[in-house]
Structures are given as C-alpha cells and as structure tokens.
XYZ file of C-alpha atoms in Angstrom:
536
model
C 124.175 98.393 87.179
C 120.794 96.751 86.602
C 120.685 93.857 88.402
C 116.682 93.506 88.706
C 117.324 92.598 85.057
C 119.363 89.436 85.591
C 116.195 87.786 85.614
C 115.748 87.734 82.527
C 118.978 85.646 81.470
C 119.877 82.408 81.693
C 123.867 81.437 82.323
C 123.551 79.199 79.339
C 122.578 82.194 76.740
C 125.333 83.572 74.747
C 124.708 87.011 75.070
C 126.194 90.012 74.051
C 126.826 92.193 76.414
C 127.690 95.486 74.404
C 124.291 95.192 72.502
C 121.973 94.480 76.164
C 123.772 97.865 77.688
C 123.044 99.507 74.433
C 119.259 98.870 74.167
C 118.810 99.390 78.007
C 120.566 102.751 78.011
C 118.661 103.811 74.636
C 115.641 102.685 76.554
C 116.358 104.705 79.284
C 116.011 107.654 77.546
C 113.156 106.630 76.099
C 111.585 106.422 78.915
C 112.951 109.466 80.371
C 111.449 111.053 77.396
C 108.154 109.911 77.587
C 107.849 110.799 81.478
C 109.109 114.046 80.751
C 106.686 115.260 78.579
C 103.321 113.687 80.141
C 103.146 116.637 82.551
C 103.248 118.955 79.966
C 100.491 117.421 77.747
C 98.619 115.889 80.405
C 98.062 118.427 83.223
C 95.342 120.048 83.213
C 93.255 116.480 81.971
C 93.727 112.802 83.181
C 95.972 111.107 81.086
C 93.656 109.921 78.186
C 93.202 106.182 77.013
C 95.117 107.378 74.077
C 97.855 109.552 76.069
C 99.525 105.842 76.294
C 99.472 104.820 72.396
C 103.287 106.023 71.909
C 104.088 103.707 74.893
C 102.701 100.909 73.110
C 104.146 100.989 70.022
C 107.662 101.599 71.571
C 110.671 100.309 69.503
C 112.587 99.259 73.026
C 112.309 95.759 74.644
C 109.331 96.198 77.481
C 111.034 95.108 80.473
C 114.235 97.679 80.197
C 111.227 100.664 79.479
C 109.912 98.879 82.469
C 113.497 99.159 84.802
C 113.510 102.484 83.790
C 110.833 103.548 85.257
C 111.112 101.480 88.664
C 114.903 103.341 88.204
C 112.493 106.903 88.421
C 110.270 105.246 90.952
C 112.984 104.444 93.690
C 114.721 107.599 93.598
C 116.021 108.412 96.761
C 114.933 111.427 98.230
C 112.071 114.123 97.986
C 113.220 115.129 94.446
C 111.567 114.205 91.394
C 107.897 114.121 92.733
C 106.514 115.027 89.261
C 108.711 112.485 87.365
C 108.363 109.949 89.923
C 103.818 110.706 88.798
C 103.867 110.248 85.737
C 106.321 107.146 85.792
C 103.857 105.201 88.241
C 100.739 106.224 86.039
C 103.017 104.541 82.922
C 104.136 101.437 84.776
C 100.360 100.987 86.033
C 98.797 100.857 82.839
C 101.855 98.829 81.398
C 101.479 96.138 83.584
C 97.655 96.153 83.649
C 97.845 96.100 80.014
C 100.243 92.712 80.252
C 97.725 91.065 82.922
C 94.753 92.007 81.460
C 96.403 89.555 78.412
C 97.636 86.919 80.643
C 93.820 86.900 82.283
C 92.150 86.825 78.758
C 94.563 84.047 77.788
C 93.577 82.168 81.530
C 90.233 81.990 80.605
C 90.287 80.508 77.543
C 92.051 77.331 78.709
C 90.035 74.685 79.160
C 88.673 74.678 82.689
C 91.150 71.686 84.093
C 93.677 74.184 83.145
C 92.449 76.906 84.801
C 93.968 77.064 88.553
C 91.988 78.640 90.805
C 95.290 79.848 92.464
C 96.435 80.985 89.541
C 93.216 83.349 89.185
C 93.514 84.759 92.688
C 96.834 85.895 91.710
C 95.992 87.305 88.344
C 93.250 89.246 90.300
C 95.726 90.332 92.496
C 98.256 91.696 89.990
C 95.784 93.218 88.358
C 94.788 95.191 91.152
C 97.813 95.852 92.842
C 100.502 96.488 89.414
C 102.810 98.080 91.404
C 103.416 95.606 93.523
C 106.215 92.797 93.259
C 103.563 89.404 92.590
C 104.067 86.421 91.332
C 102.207 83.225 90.494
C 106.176 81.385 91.121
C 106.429 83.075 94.234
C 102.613 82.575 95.805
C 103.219 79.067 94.628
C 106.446 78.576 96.792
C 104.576 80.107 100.282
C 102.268 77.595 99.327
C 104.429 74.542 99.031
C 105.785 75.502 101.983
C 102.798 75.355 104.149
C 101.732 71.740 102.148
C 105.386 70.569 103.249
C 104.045 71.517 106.884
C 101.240 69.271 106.923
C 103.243 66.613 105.236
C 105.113 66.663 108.260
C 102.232 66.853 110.735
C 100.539 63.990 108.423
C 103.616 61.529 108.555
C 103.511 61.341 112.351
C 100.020 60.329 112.218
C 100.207 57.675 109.372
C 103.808 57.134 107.873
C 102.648 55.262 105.047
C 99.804 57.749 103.930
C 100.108 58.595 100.355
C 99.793 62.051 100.229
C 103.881 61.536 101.577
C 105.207 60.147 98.247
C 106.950 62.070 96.126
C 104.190 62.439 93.131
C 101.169 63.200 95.597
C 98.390 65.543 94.484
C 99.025 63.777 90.786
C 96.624 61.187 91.917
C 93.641 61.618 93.790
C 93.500 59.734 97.277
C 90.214 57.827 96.997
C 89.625 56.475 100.689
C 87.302 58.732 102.994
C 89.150 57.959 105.908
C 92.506 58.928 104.188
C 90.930 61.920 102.949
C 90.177 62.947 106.521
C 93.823 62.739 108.110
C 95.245 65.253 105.070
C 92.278 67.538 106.262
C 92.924 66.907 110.084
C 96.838 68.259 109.898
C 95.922 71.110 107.424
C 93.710 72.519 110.024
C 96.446 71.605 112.687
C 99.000 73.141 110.138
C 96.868 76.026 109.386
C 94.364 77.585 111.881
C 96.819 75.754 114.949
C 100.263 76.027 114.117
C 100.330 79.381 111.628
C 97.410 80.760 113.152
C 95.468 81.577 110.173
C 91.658 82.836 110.608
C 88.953 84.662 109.085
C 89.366 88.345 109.230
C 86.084 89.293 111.070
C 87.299 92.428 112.896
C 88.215 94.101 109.409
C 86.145 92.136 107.312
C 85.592 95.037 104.630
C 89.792 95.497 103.828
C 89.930 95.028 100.267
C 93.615 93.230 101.661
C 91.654 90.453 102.338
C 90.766 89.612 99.035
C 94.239 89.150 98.015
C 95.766 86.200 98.121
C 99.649 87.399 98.444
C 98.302 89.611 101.619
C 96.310 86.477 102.701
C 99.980 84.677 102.607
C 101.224 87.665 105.076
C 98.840 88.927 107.030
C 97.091 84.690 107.306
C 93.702 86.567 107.652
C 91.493 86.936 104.806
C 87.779 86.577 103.472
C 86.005 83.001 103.319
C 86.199 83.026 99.294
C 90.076 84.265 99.652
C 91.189 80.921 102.493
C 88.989 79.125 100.266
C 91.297 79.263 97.284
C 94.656 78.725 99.971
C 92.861 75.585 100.913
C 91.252 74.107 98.458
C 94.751 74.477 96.574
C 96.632 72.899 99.516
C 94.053 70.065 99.853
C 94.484 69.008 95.872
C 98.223 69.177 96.626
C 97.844 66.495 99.155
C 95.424 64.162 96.654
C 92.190 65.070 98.348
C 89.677 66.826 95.524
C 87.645 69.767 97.029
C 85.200 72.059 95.110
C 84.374 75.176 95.272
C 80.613 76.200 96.145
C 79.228 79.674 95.439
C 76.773 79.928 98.759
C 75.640 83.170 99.581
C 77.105 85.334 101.330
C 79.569 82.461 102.595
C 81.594 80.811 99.838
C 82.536 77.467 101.206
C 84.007 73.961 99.730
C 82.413 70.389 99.291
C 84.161 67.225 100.108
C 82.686 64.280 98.568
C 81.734 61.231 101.237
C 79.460 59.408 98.323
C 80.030 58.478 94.927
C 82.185 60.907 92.873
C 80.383 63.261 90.635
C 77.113 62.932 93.001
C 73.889 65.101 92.382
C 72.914 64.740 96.099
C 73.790 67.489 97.997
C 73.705 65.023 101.292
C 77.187 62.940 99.647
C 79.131 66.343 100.687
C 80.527 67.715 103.640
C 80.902 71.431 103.218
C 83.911 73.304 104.753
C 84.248 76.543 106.070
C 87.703 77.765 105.374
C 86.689 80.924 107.367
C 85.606 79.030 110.373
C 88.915 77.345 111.022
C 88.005 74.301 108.330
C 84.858 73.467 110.280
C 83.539 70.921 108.404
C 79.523 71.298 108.127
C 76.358 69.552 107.058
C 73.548 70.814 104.674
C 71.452 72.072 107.947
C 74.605 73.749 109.717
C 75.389 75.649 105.984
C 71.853 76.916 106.618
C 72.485 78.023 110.092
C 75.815 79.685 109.295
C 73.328 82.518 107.066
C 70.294 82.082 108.943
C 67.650 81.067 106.240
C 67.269 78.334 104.247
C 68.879 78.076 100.383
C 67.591 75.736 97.645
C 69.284 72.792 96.110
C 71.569 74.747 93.261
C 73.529 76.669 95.919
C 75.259 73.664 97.329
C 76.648 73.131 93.843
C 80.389 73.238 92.269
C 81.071 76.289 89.917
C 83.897 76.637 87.980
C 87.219 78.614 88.124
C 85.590 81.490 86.210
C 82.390 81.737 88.407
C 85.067 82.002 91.490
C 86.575 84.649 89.817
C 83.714 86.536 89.106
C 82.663 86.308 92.947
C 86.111 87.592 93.584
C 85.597 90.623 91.266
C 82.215 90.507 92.826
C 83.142 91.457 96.361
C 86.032 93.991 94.987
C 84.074 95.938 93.130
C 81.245 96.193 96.183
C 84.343 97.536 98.435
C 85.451 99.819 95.521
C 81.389 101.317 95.735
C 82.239 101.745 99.603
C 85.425 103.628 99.675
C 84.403 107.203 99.708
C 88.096 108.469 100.924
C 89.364 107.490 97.238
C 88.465 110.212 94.759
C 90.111 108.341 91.918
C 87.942 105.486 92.776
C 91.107 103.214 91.396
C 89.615 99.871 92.939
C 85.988 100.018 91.720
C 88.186 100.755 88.223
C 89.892 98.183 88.216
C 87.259 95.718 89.214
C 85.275 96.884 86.794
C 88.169 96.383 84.095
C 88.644 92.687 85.591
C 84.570 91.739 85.543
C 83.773 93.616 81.570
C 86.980 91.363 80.227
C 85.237 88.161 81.788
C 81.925 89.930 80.693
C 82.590 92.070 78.484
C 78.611 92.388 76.915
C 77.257 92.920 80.676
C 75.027 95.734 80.318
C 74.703 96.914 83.805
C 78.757 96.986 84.732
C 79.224 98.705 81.023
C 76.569 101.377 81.943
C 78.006 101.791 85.698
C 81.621 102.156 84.137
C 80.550 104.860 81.595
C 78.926 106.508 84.843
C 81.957 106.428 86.310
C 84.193 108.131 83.678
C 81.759 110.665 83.594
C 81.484 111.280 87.320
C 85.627 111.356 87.239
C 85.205 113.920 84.356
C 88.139 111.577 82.220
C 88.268 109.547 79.155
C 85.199 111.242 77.349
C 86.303 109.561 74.170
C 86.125 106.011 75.539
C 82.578 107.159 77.613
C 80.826 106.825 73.826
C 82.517 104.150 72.642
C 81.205 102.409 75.999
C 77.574 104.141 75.265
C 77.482 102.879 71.515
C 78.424 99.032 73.070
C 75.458 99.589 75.145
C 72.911 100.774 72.648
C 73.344 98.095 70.381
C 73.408 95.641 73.135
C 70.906 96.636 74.829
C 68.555 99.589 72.913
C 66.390 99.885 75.508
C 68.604 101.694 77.304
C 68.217 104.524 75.005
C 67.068 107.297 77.355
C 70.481 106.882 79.727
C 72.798 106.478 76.967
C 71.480 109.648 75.330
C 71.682 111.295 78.530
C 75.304 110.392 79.078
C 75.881 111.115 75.311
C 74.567 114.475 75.432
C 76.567 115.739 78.243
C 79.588 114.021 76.918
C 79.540 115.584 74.107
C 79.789 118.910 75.822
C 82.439 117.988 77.418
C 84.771 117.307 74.955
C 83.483 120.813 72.886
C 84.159 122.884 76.535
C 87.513 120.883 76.201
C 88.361 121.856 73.011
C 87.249 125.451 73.393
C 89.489 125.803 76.663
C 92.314 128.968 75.192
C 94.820 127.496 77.656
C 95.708 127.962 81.202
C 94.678 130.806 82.934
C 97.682 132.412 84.476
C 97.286 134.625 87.923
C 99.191 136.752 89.225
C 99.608 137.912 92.549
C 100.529 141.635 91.153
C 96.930 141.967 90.276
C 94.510 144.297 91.706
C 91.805 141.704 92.614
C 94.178 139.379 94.440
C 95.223 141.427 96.972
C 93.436 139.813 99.645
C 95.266 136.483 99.079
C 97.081 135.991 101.958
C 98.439 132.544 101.132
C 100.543 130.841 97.960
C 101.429 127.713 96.464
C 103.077 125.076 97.985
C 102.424 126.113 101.539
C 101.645 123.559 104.030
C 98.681 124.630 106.239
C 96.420 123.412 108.988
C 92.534 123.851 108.979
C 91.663 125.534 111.426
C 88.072 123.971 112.049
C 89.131 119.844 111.214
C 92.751 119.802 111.791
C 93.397 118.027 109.140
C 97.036 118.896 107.328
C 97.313 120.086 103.714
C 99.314 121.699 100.819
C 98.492 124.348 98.736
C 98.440 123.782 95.146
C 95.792 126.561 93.873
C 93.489 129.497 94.886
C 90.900 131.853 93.696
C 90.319 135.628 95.054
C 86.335 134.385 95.974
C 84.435 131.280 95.888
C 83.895 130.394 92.791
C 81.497 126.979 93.281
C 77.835 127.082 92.572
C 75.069 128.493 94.659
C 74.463 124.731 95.316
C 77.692 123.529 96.697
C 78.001 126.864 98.839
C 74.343 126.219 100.672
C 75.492 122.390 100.865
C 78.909 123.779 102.553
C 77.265 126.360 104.676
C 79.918 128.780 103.667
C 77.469 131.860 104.387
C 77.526 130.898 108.047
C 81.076 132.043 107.648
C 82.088 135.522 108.815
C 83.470 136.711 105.165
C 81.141 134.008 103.486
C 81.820 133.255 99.776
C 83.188 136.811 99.273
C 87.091 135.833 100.702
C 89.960 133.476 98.795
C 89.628 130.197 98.693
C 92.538 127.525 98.211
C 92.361 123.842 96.581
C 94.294 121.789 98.685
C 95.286 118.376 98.819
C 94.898 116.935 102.158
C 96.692 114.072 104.101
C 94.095 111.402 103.742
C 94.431 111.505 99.809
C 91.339 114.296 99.579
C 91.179 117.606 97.553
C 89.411 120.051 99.402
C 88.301 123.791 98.735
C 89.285 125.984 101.795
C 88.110 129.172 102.753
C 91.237 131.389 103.936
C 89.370 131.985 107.109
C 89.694 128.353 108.053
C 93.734 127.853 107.347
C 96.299 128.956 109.245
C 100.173 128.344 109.136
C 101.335 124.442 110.158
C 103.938 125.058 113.120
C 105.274 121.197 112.361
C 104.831 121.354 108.354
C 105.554 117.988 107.069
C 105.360 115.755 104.224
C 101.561 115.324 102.716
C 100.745 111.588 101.718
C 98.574 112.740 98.425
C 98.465 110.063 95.536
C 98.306 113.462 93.505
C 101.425 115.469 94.904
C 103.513 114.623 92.247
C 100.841 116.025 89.215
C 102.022 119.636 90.961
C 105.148 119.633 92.353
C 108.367 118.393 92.218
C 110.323 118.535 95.314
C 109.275 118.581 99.243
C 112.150 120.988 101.000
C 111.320 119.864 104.476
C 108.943 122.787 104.892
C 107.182 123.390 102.117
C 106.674 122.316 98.153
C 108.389 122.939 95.336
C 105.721 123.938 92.135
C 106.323 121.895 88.985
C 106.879 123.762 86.207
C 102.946 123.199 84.888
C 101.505 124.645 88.422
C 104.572 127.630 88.197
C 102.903 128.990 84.936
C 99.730 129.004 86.386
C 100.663 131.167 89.419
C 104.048 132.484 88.498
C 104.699 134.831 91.339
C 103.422 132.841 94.224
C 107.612 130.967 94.290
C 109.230 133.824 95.508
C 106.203 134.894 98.075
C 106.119 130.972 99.308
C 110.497 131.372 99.976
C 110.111 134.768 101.938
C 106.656 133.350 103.725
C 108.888 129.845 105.094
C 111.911 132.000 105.233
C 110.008 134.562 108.024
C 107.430 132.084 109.603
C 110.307 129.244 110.361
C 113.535 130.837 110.529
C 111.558 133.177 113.526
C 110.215 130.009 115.217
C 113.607 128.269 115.530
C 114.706 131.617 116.959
C-alpha cells in the first residue's frame, strides 16, 4: 500500500508489521487533519512562521506525515486543488526545515570533510524540496561518468593508476599522469556526453543545480566546476577551486604542492570545454587584469557562498514570480552560512515586508539588525513603524467581507468566480477568483495603469485574476471577455481558492464560497448557456 516507504527498512529488521500500519494510518489522519484546516486559518494571510509549530511538534514518525502528504500531492485528477495547496506548502517547509539542519551540520565539519559535491546538492535540495534529490543518487550519475573515463583512460595507458580499484584514495603525484586522467575526462565529457557551458540561457537558475546539470549536461562555470573537480579527485588528480570573477575556474598544480606562486598552476575552465589556461589567458577570458589573491584556492564554504551568490542575483531578476520563492530561499541558504550579515538580514526583512507576510519574524529580523549593526537605526525604525501597523490593521480586520451578487451596487457585475476569461487587450488566459463593483486601487496605481484612458475608467467592476504565467492581475470588465477554449490555468496559487477544475471552469473552495456566496450558481448557468450553445 505504501511502497515509497520500503525504504526505510532493512530485510534484516524484525519488524512488526501491525504496529508500522498502525502509526502510518494514524499519521495519515494526522496529516489529513492538519491540511484540512490550514485553509481555514490561513486564507486570507500567508501561512505564518508559526502556522507550522503544530507540525513540528507532531507525535507521528516524520516520514509517514511525509507519505501522506506526497499521498495528497499525487492525487489523480483535477480534484482536491485546495488540499493538494496546502499539502505542498507543508512538505516545503518540512523538508527545508530537515536541509536547512543537514546544511548547518555540513558546515561545521572540518573542511576535508566538507564535499564540495555534497554542498551543490544540499543547495539544490534546499531549493528545489519538492523534488526527488539525493546526495546517493547524484553520487551514482557521477560514478558513472568516472567509470567512462576509466575506460577511455585504460586504452591510453593500461597500467595508469587511476584504474586500480582504490583510486582517488591516493593522490597521483606525476604531472604527466595527471594530464592523461584530464585528457579522457574532456574526451569523456565535452566529446563523448556532450557536456558544455550553457551560454544561450546562461541566466536559468537550472543551471545552478547540479542534479539538472546531470540531465540537461549544460550548466554555469561554478556548477561543471563542482562535476569536475569531483570527477578529477575520483581519478587521484587534486584540483582546487578558485573564486575568479565573474568566471569561477580550477587550479592544477604543475610546481611544488601547496605553492604561493600563482605561475605553478594551470587554471581550467570547466565552462570552456576543460580548456586548460595560463595566468595571462585567465585575464583575457574577463578582459582586465586581476591581482594576485584571485588566483587563489577557497574553501568548500566560500564555493557555496558563490553558489548562493549567483541564486540569489537570479532570484532579484525574476520579475514573473510574485512569491519571489528563489530570492527566499537563497536568502535562507546565505543568513544560515551568515547569519550576522547585515545587508542580506536588512534585504530579507525588505522582502517580507514588500510580500506583506511574516510581520512577526520582520522585527525579530529588525531587532538582529539594530544590535548588530545600530547604525542602521533610521531603516529599521522605518520598517518597524510600518510593521507595526500592520499587524494592528491585522488584528482589527472584523472578518471577511462577504458580497453578494443580490445587492444593489453590484448589479453591473457581469462576471463571477471561477470563470475562465481572456483579456481582451493582452490575450493572456485567466480565472476569476474575486471582484469589486469599481476600482478600488489608489489614485497612484490608476494614473500608473492609465485606467482613465478607458471608456468607463475606474467607475466599472474590476476582477482579480490569476493569470497563466503565475501573475495576479486586476482587470477592468471592459477588457475580459468569455474564453471560447477555457482550459486549465497553471497558477502556483489555484489551489489557495478552489478546489476542483470541471473542464470549463473552477470550482470555489469553501473559503472563496463565503466570500462571494452567490456567484456558484451564476458561474453553473453562465458555462451551462455559453458552452452547451457553442457545442450546438
């Protein structure tokens, strides 16, 4: 019945059987439980940091809470959209909760401990929770392409001694040996698997992960980096990792080991195809000169931090995603590295407050900040001030405001709930999930919209929407019109509203059916009239 739990069993344990069925069925419900009632406390706010506390102090083993909710997840169908929400917002912070450990845990090892594999994939997880990662299985695609250039290797030199069975224990100390292992992993690599630097998409946060890397064999220099600087110590040949700007390469030692001279190293570009390049051609490659400290080794955590680095850039970039879940995460990833940086403290308490969620945890971040830094006194009490009004409008708020269509000033709403419309002006396709009899943004947003240029202006309904390239949007009724080929909208936030896509239109959870009570039976006899007709 479960088998993604067999994992978790050995064929030598004595187990009993009765018991395991008992604690994952009672943990089933559990979870059930908990899923059910997070729309009910948590819809009309983001789920706050402390909407999770009775998850964390469950009574049930973790990974059968954890099958339930991939149970929820993979439902089959379009049923269950609201469940399906809330279970992937539980399983996200779950797991990020459980890597965020195993990364706090990473860096404290002492740094001949710390794999720079392993980091990549702990980034990665971290990231990307939802996904099925692990270091076992990264480690395997690995193997597999260092058993490739064992074979390319042994037709070279039979007798090299990267072939034995405990290579990469002990480090190959001839040059010239050192060479052939690097010769067939660029054969094996850029030749044979056709692996190269991704310069057509070079801004795809994909490329920063190293199980996509594995898949897609394109990625970022820092990302092939990693791949083959971990294939390369496999094979007995010690590379290092150098931090150069905007180009993150690797050194290989042709001097004494442990030189200061940055003219005993060949650098390679894992980006370029494993070009292998001297201290001039480095220079070239960014097109000014760099002093001395550039071409030195850092250490697993300062790779890690680049890493972060470049994720959190992309998550400034993406303007499509209103959550703005990557530059949160990143952010997450870089404070528990750093967690008394100043600057990334201050831009994640911005962020929370641009986002409008977790006003609680905005002044705890503040108060770090003062008494790190206290000259930073005029932005903190900025963000405190406003904060603090926030949580009072919060707590002031009588409950949801219900409307119904029976009233005098909605008449002109031509539209309802859980339609799926077209705009008119962009195209773009979109669902219905709330409206209001005028436009009721600011003066600002209106001029910034140009909605006077319209022919009823502000002075006509206006719908929130949730469009198909993960946007909310605020429609004048003007500018939608009926979608003759309604179909499925791919909204992160579909679920938060309703629960069930019919093939033509959406279902209202029972949150968003409180709210607008009477739009149900207007949305039936709308699809019933428009569709029925047009297959006439």
């Amino acid at each position: 019945r479960w088998p993604s739990l067999l994992k978790y069993y050995s064929h030598s344990d004595s187990v009993s059987w009765l018991e395991e069925y008992k604690a994952r069925h009672n943990a089933g419900l559990e979870a059930q439980k908990i899923v059910a009632s997070f729309s009910k406390r948590f819809f009309s706010e983001h789920v706050p940091c402390d909407g999770f506390s009775d998850i964390e102090t469950l009574g049930c083993p973790s990974h059968f809470f954890e099958d339930e909710l991939m149970c929820i997840l993979n439902m089959e169908g379009r049923k269950g959209l609201t469940w399906k929400y809330y279970a992937k917002k539980i399983l996200y912070f779950l797991r990020q909760q459980n890597i965020l450990k195993n990364l706090k845990e990473y860096l404290q090892r002492p740094p001949e401990r710390q794999s720079f594999l392993e980091g990549a994939v702990l980034i990665d997880q971290y990231c990307n929770p939802l996904s099925d990662i692990c270091l076992k299985s990264v480690q395997a695609q690995v193997d597999d392409i260092t058993d490739k250039v064992r074979k390319v290797l042994r037709t070279k030199n039979p007798r090299h001694p990267s072939l034995a069975s405990k290579a990469g224990e002990v480090l190959i100390p001839e040059v010239e040996l050192q060479r052939q292992v690097l010769d067939a992993m660029n054969c094996v690599l850029y030749e044979q698997l056709k692996y190269k630097g991704n310069e057509l998409d070079y801004y795809n946060s994909l490329n920063s992960y190293i199980h996509q890397v594995l898949i897609r064999r394109t990625g970022i220099p820092i990302s092939l980096s990693v791949l083959y600087l971990t294939i390369a110590r496999q094979l007995g040949v010690k590379l290092e990792p150098v931090n150069f700007p905007s180009h993150f390469l690797l050194r290989w030692c042709q001097g004494k080991e442990g030189s200061t001279d940055i003219f005993d190293y060949t650098y390679i570009d894992a980006f370029g195809k494993g070009k292998q390049l001297t201290v001039k051609e480095c220079e070239y490659l960014i097109g000014h000169h760099v002093t001395e400290e550039f071409y030195g080794v850092v250490t697993s955590k300062e790779v890690l931090q680049r890493m972060v680095g470049n994720l959190l850039n992309l998550g400034k970039r993406e303007s499509t995603d209103q959550s703005y879940q990557l530059l949160r995460d990143s952010l997450d990833l870089y404070l528990a590295m750093y967690p008394d940086n100043v600057q990334h403290l201050m831009l994640q308490a911005r962020l929370y407050f641009h986002l409008g969620i977790w006003p609680e945890k905005v002044l705890d971040i503040l108060q770090h900040i003062q008494a790190l830094d206290p000259s930073q006194h005029g932005a903190v009490g900025y963000l405190v001030q406003h904060t603090l009004e926030h949580i009072k409008r919060r707590k002031e708020e009588l409950g949801p405001e219900i409307k119904q269509r029976s009233d005098e000033k909605h008449k002109e709403v031509c539209f309802s709930i859980g339609l799926i419309m077209k705009h008119k002006r962009y195209g773009y396709n979109c669902v219905i999930y709330g409206w209001d009899p005028a436009c009721m943004m600011g003066h600002e947003w209106i001029r910034n919209m140009n909605v006077h240029s319209l022919p009823h202006g502000p002075h006509q309904p206006f719908y929130n929407v949730l469009v198909e390239d993960g946007s909310c949007r605020y429609a004048a009724q003007e500018n939608l019109e009926y979608n003759s080929e309604p179909r499925e909208i791919p909204h992160p936030d579909i679920g938060r509203y309703f629960s069930e896509f019919t093939g033509v239109h959406y279902l209202a959870n029972t949150e968003l059916e409180i709210r607008y009570p009477e739009d149900l039976e207007l949305t039936r006899a709308t699809v019933q009239k428009i569709y029925s007709s047009g297959k006439e």
